[in-house]
Tab-separated table of C-alpha atoms and ligand atoms in Angstrom:
chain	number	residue	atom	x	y	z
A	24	UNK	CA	11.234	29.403	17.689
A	25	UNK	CA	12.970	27.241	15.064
A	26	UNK	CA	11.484	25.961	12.281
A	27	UNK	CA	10.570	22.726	12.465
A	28	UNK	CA	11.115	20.847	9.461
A	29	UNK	CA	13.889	18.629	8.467
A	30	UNK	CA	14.030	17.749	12.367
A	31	UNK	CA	15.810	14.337	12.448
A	32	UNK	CA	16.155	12.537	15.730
A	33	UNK	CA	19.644	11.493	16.370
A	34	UNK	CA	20.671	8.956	18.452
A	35	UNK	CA	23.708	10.114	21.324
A	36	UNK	CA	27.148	8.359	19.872
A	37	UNK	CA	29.619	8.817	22.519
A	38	UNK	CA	31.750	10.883	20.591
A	39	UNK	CA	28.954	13.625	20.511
A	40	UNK	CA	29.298	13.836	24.472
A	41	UNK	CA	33.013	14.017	24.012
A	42	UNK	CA	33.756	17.261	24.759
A	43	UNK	CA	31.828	17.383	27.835
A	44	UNK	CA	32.968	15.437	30.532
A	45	UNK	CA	31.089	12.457	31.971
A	46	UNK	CA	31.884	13.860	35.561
A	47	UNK	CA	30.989	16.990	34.914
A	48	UNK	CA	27.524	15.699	35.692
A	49	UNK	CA	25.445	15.015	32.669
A	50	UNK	CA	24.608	11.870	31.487
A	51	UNK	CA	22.037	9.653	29.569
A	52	UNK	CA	21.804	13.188	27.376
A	53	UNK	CA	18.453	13.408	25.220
A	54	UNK	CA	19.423	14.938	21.602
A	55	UNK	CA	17.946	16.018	18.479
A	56	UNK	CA	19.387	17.345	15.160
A	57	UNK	CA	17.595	20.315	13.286
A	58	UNK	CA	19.144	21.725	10.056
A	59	UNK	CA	17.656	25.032	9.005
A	60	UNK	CA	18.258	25.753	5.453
A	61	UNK	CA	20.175	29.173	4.136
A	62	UNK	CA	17.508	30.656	2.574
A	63	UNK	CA	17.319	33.872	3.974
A	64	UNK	CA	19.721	35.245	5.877
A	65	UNK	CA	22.901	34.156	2.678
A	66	UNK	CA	24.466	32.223	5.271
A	67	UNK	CA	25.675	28.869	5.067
A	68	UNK	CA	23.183	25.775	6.477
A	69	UNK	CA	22.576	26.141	10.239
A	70	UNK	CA	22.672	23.180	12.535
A	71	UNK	CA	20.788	23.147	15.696
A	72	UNK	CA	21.296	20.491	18.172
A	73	UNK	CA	18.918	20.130	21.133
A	74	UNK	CA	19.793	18.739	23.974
A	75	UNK	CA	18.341	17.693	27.076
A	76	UNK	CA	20.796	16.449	29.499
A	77	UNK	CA	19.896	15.385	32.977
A	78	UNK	CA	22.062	17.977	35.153
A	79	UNK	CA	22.500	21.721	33.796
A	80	UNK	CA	26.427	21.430	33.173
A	81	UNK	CA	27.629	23.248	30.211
A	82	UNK	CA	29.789	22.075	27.697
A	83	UNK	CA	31.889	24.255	25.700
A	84	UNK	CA	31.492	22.396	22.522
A	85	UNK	CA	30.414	19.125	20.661
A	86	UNK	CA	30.752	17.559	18.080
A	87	UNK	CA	27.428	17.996	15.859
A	88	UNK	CA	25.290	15.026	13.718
A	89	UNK	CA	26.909	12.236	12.049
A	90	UNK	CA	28.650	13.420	8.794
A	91	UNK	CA	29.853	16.404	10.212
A	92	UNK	CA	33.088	16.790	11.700
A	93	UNK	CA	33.050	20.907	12.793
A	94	UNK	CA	32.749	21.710	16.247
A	95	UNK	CA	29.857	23.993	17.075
A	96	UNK	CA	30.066	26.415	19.345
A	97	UNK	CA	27.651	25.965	22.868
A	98	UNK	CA	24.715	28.153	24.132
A	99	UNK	CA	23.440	26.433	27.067
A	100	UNK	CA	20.421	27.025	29.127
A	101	UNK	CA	20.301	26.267	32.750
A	102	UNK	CA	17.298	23.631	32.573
A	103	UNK	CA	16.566	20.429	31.663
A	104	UNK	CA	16.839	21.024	27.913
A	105	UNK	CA	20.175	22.939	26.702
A	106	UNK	CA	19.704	24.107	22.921
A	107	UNK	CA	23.260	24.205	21.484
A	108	UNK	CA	23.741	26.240	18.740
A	109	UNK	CA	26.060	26.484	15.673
A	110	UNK	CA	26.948	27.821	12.390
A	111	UNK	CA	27.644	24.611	11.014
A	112	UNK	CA	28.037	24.540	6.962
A	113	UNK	CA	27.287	21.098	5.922
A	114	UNK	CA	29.938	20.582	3.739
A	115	UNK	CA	29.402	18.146	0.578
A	116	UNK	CA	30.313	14.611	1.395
A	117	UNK	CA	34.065	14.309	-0.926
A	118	UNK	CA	34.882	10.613	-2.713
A	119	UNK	CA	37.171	9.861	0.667
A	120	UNK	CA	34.127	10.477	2.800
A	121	UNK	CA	31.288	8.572	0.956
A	122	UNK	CA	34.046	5.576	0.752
A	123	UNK	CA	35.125	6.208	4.729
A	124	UNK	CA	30.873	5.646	5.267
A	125	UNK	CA	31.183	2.805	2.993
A	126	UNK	CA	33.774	0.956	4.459
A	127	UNK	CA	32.453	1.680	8.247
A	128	UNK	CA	28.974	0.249	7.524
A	129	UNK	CA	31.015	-2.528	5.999
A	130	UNK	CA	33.846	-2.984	8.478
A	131	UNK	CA	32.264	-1.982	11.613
A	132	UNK	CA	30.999	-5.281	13.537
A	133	UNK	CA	27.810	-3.895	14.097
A	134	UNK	CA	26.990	-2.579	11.027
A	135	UNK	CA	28.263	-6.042	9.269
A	136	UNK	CA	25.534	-7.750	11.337
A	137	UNK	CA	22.875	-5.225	10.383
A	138	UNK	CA	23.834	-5.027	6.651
A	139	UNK	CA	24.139	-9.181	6.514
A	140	UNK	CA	20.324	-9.275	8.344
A	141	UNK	CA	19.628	-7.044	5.169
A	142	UNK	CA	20.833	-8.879	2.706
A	143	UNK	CA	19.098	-12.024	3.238
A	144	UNK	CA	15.907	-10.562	4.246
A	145	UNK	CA	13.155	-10.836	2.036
A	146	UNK	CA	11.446	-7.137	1.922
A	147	UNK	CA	8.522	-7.627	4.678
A	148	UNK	CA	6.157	-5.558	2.381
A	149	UNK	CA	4.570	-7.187	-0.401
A	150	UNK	CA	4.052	-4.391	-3.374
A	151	UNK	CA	0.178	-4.085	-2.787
A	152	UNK	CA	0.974	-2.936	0.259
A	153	UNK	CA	3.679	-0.537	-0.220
A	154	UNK	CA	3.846	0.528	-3.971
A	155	UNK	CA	6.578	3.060	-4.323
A	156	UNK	CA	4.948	4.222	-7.882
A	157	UNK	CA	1.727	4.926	-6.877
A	158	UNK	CA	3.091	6.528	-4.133
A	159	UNK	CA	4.974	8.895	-6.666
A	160	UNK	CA	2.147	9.535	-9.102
A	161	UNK	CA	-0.089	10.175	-6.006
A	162	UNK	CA	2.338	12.707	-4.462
A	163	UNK	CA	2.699	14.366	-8.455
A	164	UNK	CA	-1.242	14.491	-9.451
A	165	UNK	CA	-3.334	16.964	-7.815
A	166	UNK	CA	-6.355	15.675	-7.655
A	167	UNK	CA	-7.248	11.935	-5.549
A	168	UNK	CA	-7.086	9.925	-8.104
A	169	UNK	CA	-4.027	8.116	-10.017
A	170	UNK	CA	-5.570	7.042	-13.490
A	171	UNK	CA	-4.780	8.109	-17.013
A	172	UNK	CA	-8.346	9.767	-16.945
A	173	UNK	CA	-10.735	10.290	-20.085
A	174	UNK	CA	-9.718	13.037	-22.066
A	175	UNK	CA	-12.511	14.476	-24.476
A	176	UNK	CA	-10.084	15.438	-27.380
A	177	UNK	CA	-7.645	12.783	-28.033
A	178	UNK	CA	-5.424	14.535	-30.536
A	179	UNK	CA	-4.549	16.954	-27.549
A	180	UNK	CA	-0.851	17.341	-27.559
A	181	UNK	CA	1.406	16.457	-24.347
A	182	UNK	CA	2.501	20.077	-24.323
A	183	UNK	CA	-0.865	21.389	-24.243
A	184	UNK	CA	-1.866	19.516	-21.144
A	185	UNK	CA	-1.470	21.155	-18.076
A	186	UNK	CA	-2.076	19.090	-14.136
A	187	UNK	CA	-5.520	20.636	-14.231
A	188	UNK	CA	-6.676	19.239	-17.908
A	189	UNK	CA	-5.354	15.744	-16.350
A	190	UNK	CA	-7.438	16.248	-12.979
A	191	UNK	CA	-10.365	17.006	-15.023
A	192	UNK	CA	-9.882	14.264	-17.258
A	193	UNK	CA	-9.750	12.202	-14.315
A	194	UNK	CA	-13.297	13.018	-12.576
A	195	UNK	CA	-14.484	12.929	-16.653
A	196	UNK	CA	-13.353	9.157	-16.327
A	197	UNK	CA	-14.593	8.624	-12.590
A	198	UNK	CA	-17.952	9.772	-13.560
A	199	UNK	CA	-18.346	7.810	-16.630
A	200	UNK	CA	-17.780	4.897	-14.336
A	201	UNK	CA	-20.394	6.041	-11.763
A	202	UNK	CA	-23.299	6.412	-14.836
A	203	UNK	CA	-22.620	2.652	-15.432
A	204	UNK	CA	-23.945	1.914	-12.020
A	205	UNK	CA	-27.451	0.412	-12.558
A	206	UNK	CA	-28.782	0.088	-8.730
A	207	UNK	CA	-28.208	3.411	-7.172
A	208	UNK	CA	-29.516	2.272	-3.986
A	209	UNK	CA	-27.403	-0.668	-3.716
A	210	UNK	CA	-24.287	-1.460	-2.326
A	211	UNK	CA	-20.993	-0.273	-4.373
A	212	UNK	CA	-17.642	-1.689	-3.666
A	213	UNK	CA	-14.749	0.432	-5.218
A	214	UNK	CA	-12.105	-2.503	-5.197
A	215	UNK	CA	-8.352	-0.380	-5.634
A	216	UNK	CA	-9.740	2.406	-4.289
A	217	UNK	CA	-6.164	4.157	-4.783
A	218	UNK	CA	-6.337	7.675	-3.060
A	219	UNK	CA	-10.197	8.049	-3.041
A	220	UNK	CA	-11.177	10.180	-6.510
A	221	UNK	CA	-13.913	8.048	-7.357
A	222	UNK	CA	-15.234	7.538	-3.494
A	223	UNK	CA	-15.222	11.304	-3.334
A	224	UNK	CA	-17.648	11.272	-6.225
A	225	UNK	CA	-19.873	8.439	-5.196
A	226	UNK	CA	-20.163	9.940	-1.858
A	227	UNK	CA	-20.744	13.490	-3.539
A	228	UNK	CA	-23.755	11.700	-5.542
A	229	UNK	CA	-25.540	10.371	-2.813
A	230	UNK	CA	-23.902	6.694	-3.007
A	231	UNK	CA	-22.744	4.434	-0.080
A	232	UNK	CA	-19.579	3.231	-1.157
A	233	UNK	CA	-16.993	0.562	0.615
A	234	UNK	CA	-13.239	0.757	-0.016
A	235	UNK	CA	-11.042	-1.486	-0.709
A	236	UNK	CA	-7.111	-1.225	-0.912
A	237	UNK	CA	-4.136	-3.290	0.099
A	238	UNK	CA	-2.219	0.175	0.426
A	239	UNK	CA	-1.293	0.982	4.030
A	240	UNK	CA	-0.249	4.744	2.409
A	241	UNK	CA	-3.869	4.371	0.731
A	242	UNK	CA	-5.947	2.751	3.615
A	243	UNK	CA	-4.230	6.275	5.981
A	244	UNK	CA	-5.476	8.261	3.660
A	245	UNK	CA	-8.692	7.344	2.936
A	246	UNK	CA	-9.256	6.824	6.647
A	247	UNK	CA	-8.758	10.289	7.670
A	248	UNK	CA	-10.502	11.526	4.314
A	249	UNK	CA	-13.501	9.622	4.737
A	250	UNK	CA	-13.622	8.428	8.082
A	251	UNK	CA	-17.039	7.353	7.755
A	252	UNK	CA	-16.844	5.244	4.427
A	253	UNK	CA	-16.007	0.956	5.301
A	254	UNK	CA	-12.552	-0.191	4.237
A	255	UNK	CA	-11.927	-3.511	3.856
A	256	UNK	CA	-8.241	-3.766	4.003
A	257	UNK	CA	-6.232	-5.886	1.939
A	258	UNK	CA	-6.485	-7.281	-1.878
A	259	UNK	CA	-9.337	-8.154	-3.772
A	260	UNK	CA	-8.694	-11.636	-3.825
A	261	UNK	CA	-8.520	-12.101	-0.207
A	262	UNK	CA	-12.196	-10.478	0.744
A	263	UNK	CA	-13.439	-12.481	3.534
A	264	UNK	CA	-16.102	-13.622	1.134
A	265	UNK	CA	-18.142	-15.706	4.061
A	266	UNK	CA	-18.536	-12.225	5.114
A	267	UNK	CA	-19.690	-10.282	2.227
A	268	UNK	CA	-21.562	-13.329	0.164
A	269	UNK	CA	-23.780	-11.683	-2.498
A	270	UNK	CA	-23.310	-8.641	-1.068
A	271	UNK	CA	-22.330	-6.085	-3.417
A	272	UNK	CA	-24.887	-4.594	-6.086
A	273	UNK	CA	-22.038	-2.833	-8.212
A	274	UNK	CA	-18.204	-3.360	-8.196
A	275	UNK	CA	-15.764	-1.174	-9.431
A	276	UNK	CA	-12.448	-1.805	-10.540
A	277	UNK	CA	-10.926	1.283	-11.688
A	278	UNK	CA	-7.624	0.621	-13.203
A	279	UNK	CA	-7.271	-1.632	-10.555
A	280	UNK	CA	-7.729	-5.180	-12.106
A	281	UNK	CA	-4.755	-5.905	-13.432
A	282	UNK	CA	-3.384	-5.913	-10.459
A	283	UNK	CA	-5.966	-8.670	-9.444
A	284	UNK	CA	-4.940	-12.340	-9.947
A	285	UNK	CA	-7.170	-13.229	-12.749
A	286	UNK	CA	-8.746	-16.749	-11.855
A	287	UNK	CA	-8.757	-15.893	-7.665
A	288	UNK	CA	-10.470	-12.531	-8.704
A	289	UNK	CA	-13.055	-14.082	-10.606
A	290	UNK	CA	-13.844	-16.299	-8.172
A	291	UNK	CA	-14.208	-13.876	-6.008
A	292	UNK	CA	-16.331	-11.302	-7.848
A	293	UNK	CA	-18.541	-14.058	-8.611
A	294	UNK	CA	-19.107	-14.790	-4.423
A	295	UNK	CA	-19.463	-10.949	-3.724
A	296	UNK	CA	-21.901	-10.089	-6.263
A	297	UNK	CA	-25.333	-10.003	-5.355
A	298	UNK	CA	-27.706	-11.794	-7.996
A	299	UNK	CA	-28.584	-9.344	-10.631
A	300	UNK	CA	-25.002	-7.190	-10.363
A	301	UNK	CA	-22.618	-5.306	-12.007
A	302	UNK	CA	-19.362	-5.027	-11.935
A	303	UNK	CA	-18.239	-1.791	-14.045
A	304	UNK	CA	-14.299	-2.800	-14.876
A	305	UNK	CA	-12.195	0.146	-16.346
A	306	UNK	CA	-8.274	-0.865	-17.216
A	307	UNK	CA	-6.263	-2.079	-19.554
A	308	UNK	CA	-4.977	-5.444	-21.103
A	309	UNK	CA	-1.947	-6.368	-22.931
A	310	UNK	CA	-3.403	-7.295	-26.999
A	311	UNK	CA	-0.334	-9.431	-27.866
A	312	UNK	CA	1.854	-11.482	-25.064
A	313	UNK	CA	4.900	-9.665	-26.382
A	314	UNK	CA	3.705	-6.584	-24.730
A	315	UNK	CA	5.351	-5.135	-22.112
A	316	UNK	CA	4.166	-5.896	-18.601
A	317	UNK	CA	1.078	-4.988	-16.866
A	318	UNK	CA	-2.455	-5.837	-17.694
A	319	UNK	CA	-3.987	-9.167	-18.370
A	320	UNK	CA	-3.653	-10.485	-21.635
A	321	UNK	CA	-7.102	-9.043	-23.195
A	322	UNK	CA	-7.586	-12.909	-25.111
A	323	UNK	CA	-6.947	-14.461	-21.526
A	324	UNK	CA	-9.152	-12.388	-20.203
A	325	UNK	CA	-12.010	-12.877	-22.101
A	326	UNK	CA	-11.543	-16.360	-22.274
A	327	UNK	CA	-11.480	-16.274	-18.647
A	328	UNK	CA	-14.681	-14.366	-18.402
A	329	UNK	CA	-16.074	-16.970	-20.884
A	330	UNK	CA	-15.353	-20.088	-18.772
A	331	UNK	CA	-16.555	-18.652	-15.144
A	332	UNK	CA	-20.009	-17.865	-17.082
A	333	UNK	CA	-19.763	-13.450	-17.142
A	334	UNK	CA	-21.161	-11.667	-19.831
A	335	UNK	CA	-20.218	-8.516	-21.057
A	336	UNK	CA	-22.813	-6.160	-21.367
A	337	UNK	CA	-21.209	-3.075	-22.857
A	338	UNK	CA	-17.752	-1.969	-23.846
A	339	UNK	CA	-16.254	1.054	-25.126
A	340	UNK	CA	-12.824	1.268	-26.122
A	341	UNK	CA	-10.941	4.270	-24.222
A	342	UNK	CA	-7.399	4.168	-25.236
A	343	UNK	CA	-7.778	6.626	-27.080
A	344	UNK	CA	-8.913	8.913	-24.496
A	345	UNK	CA	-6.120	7.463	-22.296
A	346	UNK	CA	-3.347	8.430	-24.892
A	347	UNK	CA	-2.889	12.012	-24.052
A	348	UNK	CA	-2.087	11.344	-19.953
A	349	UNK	CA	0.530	8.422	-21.214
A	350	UNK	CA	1.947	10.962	-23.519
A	351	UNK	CA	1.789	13.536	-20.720
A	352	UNK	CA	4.137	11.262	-18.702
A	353	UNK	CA	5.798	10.178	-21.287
A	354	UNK	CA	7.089	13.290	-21.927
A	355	UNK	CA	7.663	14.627	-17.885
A	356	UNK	CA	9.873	11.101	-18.227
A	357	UNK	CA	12.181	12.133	-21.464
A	358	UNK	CA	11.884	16.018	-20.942
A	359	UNK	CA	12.775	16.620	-17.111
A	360	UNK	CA	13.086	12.659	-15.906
A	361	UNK	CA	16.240	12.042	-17.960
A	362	UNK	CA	17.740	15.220	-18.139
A	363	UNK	CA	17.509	16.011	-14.882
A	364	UNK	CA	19.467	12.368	-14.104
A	365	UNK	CA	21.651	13.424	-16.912
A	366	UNK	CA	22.814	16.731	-14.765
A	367	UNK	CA	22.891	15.021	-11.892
A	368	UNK	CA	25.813	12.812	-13.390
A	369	UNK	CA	27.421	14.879	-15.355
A	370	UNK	CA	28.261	16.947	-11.877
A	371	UNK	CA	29.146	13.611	-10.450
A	372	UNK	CA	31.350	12.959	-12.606
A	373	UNK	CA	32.708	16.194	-12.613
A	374	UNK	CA	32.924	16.843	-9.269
A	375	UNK	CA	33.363	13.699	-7.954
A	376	UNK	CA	34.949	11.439	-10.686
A	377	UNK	CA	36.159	8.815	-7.844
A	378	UNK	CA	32.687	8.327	-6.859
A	379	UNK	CA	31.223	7.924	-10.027
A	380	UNK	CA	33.968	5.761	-11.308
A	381	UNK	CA	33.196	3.645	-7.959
A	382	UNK	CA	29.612	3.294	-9.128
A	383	UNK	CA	29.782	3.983	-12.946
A	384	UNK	CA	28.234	0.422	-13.925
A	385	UNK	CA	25.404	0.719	-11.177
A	386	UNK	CA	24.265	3.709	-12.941
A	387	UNK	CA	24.603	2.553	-16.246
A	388	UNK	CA	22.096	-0.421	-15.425
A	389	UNK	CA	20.048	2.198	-13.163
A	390	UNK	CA	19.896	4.381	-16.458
A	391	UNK	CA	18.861	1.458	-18.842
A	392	UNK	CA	16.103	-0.007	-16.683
A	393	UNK	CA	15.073	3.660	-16.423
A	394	UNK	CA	14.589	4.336	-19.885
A	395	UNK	CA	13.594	0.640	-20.488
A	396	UNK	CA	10.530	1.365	-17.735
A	397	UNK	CA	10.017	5.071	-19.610
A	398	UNK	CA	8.803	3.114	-22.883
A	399	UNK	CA	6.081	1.319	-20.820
A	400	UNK	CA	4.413	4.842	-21.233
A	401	UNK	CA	5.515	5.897	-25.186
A	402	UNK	CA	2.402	6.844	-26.422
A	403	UNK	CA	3.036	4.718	-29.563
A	404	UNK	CA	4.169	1.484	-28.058
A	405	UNK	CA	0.594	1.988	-25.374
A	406	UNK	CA	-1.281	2.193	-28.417
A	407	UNK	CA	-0.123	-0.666	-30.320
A	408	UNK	CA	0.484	-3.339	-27.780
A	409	UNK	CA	-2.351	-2.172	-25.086
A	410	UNK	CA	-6.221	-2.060	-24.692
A	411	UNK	CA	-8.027	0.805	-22.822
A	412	UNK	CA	-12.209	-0.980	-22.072
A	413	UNK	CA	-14.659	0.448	-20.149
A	414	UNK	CA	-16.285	-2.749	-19.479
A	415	UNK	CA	-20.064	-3.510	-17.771
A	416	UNK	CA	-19.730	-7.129	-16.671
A	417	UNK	CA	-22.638	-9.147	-15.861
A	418	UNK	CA	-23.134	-12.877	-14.690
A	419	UNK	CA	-25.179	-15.371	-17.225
B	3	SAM	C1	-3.633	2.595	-10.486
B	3	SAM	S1	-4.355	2.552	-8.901
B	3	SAM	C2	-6.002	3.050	-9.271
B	3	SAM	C3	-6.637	3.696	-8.104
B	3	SAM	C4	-8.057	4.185	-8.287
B	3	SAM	N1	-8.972	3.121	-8.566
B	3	SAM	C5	-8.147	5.258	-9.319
B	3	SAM	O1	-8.727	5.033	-10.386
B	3	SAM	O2	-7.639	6.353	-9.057
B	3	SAM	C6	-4.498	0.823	-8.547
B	3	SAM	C7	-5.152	0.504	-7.233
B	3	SAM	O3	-5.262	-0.913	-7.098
B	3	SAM	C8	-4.803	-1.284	-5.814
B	3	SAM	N2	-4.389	-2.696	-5.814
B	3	SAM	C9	-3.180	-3.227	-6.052
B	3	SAM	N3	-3.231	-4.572	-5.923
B	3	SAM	C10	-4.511	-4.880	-5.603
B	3	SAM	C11	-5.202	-6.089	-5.321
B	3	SAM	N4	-4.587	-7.269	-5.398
B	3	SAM	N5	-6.510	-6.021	-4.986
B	3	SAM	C12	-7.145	-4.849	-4.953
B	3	SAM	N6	-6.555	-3.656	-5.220
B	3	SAM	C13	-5.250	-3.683	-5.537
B	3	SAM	C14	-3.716	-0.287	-5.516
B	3	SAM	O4	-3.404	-0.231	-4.162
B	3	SAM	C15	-4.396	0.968	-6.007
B	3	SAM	O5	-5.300	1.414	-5.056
C-alpha cells in the first residue's frame, strides 16, 4: 500500500485524459495525485496517480499533476479504479515556469475572474477566529498552552532554555493562576482558553471549568480534548450575557485580555460575575503609548478599572519571570528565523536570479516587517516598554 501522506486531490483537466481517447470508453474519470518522497530507495520523487475511470480501458500514458509536464508510464488494473504509476522527478519550477503560472492565473479568463473576486474580497475570517500566530506558536510549543510562562530564575539565559524548561514554566504560570481562585466550588470561566493548558489543570484539580475562545483551530481542539468541558464560542465581549448573568464565581484571562476590547470587556465581566467574584487577569500592558503594539495601555487600563468601580486586590509584577521565554523567541527569531530566510534567498538569487529580481522589492519589505515584528519580542525593548501583572480583580 502507498503511503498516504502528501495525498492531494486533483481535479481531471482535460489534458490529463489526453492520451487516452474519449472513445475508447472512459469518461467522467475520478483522479487523485500522491507524491511519495525519495527517501529510501535514492530515487528521484515518485508520483502516483489514481484513477478511477468508469470503463476498464487502458491508457498507455498521461500526462501527470499540474506542474509537471513528463509523461508517466501506465499500470492499469482491470476494475473500477486503475492506479497509474510513474517515476516522475518533480523537477524545480525554473524563472520561465513560475512566470508561465503567473501569467496563466493572470491571463486565463477564468482565473482573471477568480483572482479579481480575490482582490476585492475582504478576508471572511476575522483574526480571533483564525490567528495564523497562535496557530504557529501552538504547532512549535509542546505543551497546551501558548504563554510566555513563569520562569523561577529570571537571569536564565535563552541558550540555556530548552522546550521542556518553557513547558514547565508554563504549568508554573497556569498554576499560580489557579491558587488565585478563591471559590473552588464555584463556577470558573477560562476566557482565551487558547489550546487548553490551564483547563487541563483546572480539570486535573477537581474544578469545573467553561471555555471560551473565538478560535475555530482552538474551539476543534479543545472539543475533542475535553469533550465534556462547555465552550462558549466566540469573543469575550460577545458572551450572551442574558444567558450567563452573574454567573461566573472566577474568570480567567490568561494572556488573553489584551485581545479584549477594553470598555465592551468590562462591561461584560462586570454582567458575568457573580456578586462576590474574581476575576484573576494575567497579561501584559504597554507602560508608555510609544510602545509597540499589543496590550492595553497599563494607565488606560487602570483608569478604566477605576471608572467601572473594580478594585484590585493583589498584583505581582511577572515580567521578569516572562523575560526568559521572550528572549527564548527572540533568539529562535534572529538565530534560525533570519538565517534560515537569509539561505533561502541567497539560493534564490543564485539559482534563480530572474525570479528574485521579479520579486526583489516584495522581499525586501517581507524582510523589514519581519525583523520590524522580531523586535516586538527583544528582551530589552519587552522590558522597557511592557508590563507583565498577575492581577486579582474584584468589584467595589
Ligand atoms: C496568547 S493566547 C493565550 C491562551 C491561553 N489562555 C494560555 O494562556 O495558554 C490568547 C487567547 O485569547 C483568545 N482571544 C483572542 N481574541 C479574543 C477575544 N476577543 N475574546 C476572548 N478571547 C480571545 C485567543 O483565541 C487565544 O485563545
Amino acid at each position: 500500500m502507498l503511503a498516504r501522506e502528501q495525498t492531494t486531490a486533483i481535479a481531471i483537466e482535460p489534458e490529463l485524459r489526453s492520451s487516452g481517447s474519449r472513445s475508447a470508453g472512459w469518461h467522467r474519470p475520478l483522479a487523485c495525485a500522491e507524491r511519495r518522497p525519495a527517501a529510501r530507495n535514492g530515487r528521484s520523487d515518485q508520483t502516483f496517480l489514481h484513477f478511477g475511470f468508469q470503463h476498464q480501458r487502458p491508457s498507455r500514458s498521461v500526462r501527470p499533476v499540474a506542474g509537471q509536464h513528463r509523461r508517466v508510464a501506465c499500470a492499469t488494473h482491470s476494475y473500477f479504479g486503475v492506479q497509474v504509476e510513474g517515476d516522475v522527478s518533480l523537477k524545480k519550477p525554473s524563472a520561465a515556469d513560475a512566470a508561465k503560472m503567473v501569467a496563466r492565473r493572470m491571463l486565463h479568463p477564468r482565473h482573471t475572474v477568480e483572482w479579481l473576486k480575490h482582490l476585492r474580497k475582504k478576508p471572511h475570517t476575522a483574526k480571533a477566529v483564525d490567528d495564523a500566530q497562535l496557530k504557529l506558536y501552538s504547532e512549535i510549543l509542546p505543551g497546551d498552552f501558548l504563554n510566555y510562562g513563569y520562569f523561577d530564575d529570571p537571569d536564565i539565559a535563552p541558550e540555556k532554555i530548552s522546550l521542556h524548561d518553557i513547558q514547565q514554566a508554563q504549568i508554573r504560570y497556569g498554576q499560580l493562576l489557579v491558587d488565585q481562585i478563591k471559590n473552588k466550588k464555584g463556577a470558573v470561566l477560562d476566557a482565551g482558553c487558547g489550546m487548553g493548558g490551564l483547563l487541563n489543570l483546572l480539570v486535573q484539580q477537581g474544578f469545573s471549568p467553561v471555555a471560551l475562545t473565538p478560535n475555530r483551530a482552538q474551539i476543534k481542539y479543545i472539543s475533542t480534548r475535553h469533550p465534556t468541558v462547555p465552550m462558549i464560542q466566540g469573543k469575550f465581549e460577545d458572551i450572551p450575557v442574558e444567558k450567563f448573568r452573574r454567573h461566573f464565581d472566577t474568570v480567567i484571562t490568561s494572556e488573553s485580555f489584551q485581545y479584549v476590547n477594553l470598555s465592551a470587556g468590562l462591561a461584560t465581566m462586570e454582567r458575568i460575575l457573580a456578586p462576590g467574584g474574581r476575576w484573576i487577569l494575567c497579561d501584559y500592558f504597554r507602560t508608555t503609548d510609544r510602545a509597540r503594539k499589543s496590550g492595553h495601555l497599563w494607565t488606560d487600563f487602570l483608569q478604566a478599572l477605576e471608572k467601572n468601580h473594580w478594585r484590585v486586590v493583589s498584583e505581582k509584577d511577572i515580567t521578569r519571570n516572562a523575560l526568559p521565554a521572550v528572549g527564548f523567541v527572540y533568539m529562535c527569531g534572529r538565530r534560525i528565523g533570519v538565517p534560515v530566510a537569509a539561505f533561502a534567498l541567497g539560493k534564490l538569487r543564485r539559482k534563480r536570479p530572474a525570479l528574485h529580481y521579479l520579486f526583489e522589492e516584495v522581499i525586501e519589505k517581507s524582510n523589514a516587517y519581519l525583523l520590524d515584528q522580531l523586535e516586538l519580542v527583544n528582551p530589552e525593548t519587552f522590558a522597557r516598554e511592557k508590563k507583565y501583572a498577575l492581577l486579582v480583580i474584584e468589584r467595589r
